[in-house]
Coordinates of C-alpha atoms in Angstrom, one line a residue:
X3 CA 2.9 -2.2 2.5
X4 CA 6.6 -2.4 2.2
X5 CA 6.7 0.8 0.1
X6 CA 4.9 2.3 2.1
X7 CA 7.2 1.0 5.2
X8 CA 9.7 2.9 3.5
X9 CA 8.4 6.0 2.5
X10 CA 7.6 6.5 6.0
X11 CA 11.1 5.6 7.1
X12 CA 12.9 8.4 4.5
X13 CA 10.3 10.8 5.9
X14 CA 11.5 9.9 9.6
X15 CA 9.0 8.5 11.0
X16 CA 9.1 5.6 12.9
X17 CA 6.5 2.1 13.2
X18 CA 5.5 0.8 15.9
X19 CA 6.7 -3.2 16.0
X20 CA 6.4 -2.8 11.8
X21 CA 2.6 -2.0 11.7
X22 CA 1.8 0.8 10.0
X23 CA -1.2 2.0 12.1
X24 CA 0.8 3.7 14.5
X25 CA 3.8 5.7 14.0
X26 CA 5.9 8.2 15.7
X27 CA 7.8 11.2 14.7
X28 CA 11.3 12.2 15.4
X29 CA 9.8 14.0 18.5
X30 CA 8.1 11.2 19.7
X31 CA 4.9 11.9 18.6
X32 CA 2.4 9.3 17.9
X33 CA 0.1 9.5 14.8
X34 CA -2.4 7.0 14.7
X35 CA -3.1 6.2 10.7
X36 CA -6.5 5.1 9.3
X37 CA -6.2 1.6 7.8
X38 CA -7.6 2.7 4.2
X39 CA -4.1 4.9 4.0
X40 CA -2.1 1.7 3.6
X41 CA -4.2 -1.3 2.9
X42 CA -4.6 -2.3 -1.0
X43 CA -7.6 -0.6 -2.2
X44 CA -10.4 -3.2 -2.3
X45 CA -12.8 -1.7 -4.6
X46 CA -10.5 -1.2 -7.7
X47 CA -10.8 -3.8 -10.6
X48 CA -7.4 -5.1 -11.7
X49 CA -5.1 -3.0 -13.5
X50 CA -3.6 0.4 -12.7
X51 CA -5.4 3.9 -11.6
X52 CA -4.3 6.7 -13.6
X53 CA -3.9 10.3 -12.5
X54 CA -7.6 10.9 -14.1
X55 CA -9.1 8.4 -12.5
X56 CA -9.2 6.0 -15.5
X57 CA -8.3 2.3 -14.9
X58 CA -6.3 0.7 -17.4
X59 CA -6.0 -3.0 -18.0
X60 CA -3.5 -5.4 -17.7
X61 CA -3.4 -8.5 -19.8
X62 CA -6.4 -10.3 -20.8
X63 CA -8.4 -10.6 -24.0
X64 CA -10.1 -7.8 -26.1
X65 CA -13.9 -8.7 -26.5
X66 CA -15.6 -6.5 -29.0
X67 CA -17.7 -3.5 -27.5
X68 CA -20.9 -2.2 -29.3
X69 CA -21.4 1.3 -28.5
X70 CA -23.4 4.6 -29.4
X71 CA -22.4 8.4 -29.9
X72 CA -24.7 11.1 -29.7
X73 CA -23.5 14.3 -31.3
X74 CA -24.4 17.3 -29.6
X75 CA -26.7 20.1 -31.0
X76 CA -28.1 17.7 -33.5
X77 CA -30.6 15.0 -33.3
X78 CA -27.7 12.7 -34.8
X79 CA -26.9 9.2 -32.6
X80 CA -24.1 7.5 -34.1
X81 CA -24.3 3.2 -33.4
X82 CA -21.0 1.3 -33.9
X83 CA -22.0 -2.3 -34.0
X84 CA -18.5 -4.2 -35.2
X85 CA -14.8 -2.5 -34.8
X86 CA -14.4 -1.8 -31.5
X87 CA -13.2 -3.9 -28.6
X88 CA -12.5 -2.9 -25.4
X89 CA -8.9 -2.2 -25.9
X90 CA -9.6 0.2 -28.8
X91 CA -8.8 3.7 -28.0
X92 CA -11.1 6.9 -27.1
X93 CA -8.7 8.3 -30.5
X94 CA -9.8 5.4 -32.9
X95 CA -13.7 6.2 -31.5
X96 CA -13.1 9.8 -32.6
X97 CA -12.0 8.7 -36.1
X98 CA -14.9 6.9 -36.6
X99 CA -17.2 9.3 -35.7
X100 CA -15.5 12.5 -38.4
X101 CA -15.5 9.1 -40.7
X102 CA -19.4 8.6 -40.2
X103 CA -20.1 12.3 -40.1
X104 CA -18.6 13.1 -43.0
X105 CA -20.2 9.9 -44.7
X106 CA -23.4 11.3 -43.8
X107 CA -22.4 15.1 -45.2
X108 CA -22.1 13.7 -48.8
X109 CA -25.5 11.7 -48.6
X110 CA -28.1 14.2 -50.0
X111 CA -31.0 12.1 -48.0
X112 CA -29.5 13.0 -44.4
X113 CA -27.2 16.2 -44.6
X114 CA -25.0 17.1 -42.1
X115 CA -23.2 20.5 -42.4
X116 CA -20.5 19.8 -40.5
X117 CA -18.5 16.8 -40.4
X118 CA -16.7 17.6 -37.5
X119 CA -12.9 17.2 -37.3
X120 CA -11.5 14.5 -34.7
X121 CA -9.4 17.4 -33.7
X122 CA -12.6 19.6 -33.0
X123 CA -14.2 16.6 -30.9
X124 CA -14.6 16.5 -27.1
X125 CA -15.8 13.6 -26.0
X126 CA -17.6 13.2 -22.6
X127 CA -18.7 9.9 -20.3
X128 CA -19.7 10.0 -17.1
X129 CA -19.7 13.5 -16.5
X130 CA -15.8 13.6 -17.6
X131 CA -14.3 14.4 -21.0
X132 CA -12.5 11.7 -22.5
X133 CA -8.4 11.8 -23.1
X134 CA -7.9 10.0 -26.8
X135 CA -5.0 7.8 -25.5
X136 CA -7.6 6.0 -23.4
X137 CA -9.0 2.8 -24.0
X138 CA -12.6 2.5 -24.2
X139 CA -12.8 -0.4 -21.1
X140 CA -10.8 2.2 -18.7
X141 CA -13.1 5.0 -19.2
X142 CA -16.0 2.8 -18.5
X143 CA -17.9 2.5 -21.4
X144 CA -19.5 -1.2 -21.7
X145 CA -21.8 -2.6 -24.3
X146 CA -24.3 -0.8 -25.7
X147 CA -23.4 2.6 -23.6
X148 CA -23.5 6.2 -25.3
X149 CA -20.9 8.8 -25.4
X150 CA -21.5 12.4 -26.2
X151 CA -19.2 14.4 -28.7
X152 CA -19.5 17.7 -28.7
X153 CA -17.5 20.1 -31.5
X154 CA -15.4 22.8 -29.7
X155 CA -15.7 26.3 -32.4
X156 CA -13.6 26.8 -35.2
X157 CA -11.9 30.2 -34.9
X158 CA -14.1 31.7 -37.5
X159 CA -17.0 30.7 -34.9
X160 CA -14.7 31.9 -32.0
X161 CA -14.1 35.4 -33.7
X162 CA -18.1 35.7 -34.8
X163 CA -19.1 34.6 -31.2
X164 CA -16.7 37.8 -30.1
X165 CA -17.6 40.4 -32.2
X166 CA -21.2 39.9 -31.5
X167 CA -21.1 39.7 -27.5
X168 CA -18.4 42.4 -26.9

């Protein structure tokens, strides 16, 4: 509230006996101001809100985090089981998922063509694509929830896609 107390002041406007639901302007106006503007948000866990809308979290332990990948355009669902927790990044998640695809490329029984480059991968949870510097808690993957990777085109792809639709 004090921050906002003062933001307010810089901006000239004036509170009314310190509360900030009404204010006035340097002409005297009066602006009545909803209380959600400068209460503390109530239905935030702990931790700061990024510009995305990812929460990030502050202290506390790491507990490991099962979790699943399903890679688009194939009937491929990748399960991780051990080596993540939930302060391991959307990055590390990425690595392990070119790591398993390639694995998978060099078994003869189960061939993958492609074993798609964690700079090729986009990612996508919640109908939003992933940022690799996230942590797997603050984009709101829990135990045992599935992510979808997706390969964005090498340019060879790009340029065939191009020449045959123009």
């Amino acid at each position: 509230q004090e921050l906002a107390e003062t933001v307010l002041q810089s901006s000239g406007i004036a509170t009314a006996n310190g509360a900030l639901s009404v204010c006035f302007d340097h002409h005297h106006h009066k602006f009545e101001i909803p209380r959600y503007c400068w209460c503390t948000p109530v239905n935030l866990r702990d931790g700061v809100v990024d510009a995305l809308g990812g929460k990030t979290e502050e202290g506390g332990e790491a507990s490991p985090l099962p979790i699943a990948v399903r890679v688009a355009f194939t009937e491929v669902l990748l399960k991780f089981d051990e080596g993540f927790t939930t302060r391991s990044t959307i990055g590390d998640l990425k690595a392990a998922v070119h790591e398993r695809m390639r694995e998978k490329a060099e078994n003869v029984d189960d061939p993958v063509s492609d074993p798609l480059e964690v700079s090729r991968q986009r990612m996508f949870f919640g109908g939003r694509e992933l940022r690799d510097k996230y942590t797997l808690a603050a984009c709101g993957l829990k135990k045992n929830y599935v992510a979808q990777v997706t390969g964005k085109p090498t340019e060879a792809e790009q340029k065939a896609f191009i020449e045959r639709y123009s």
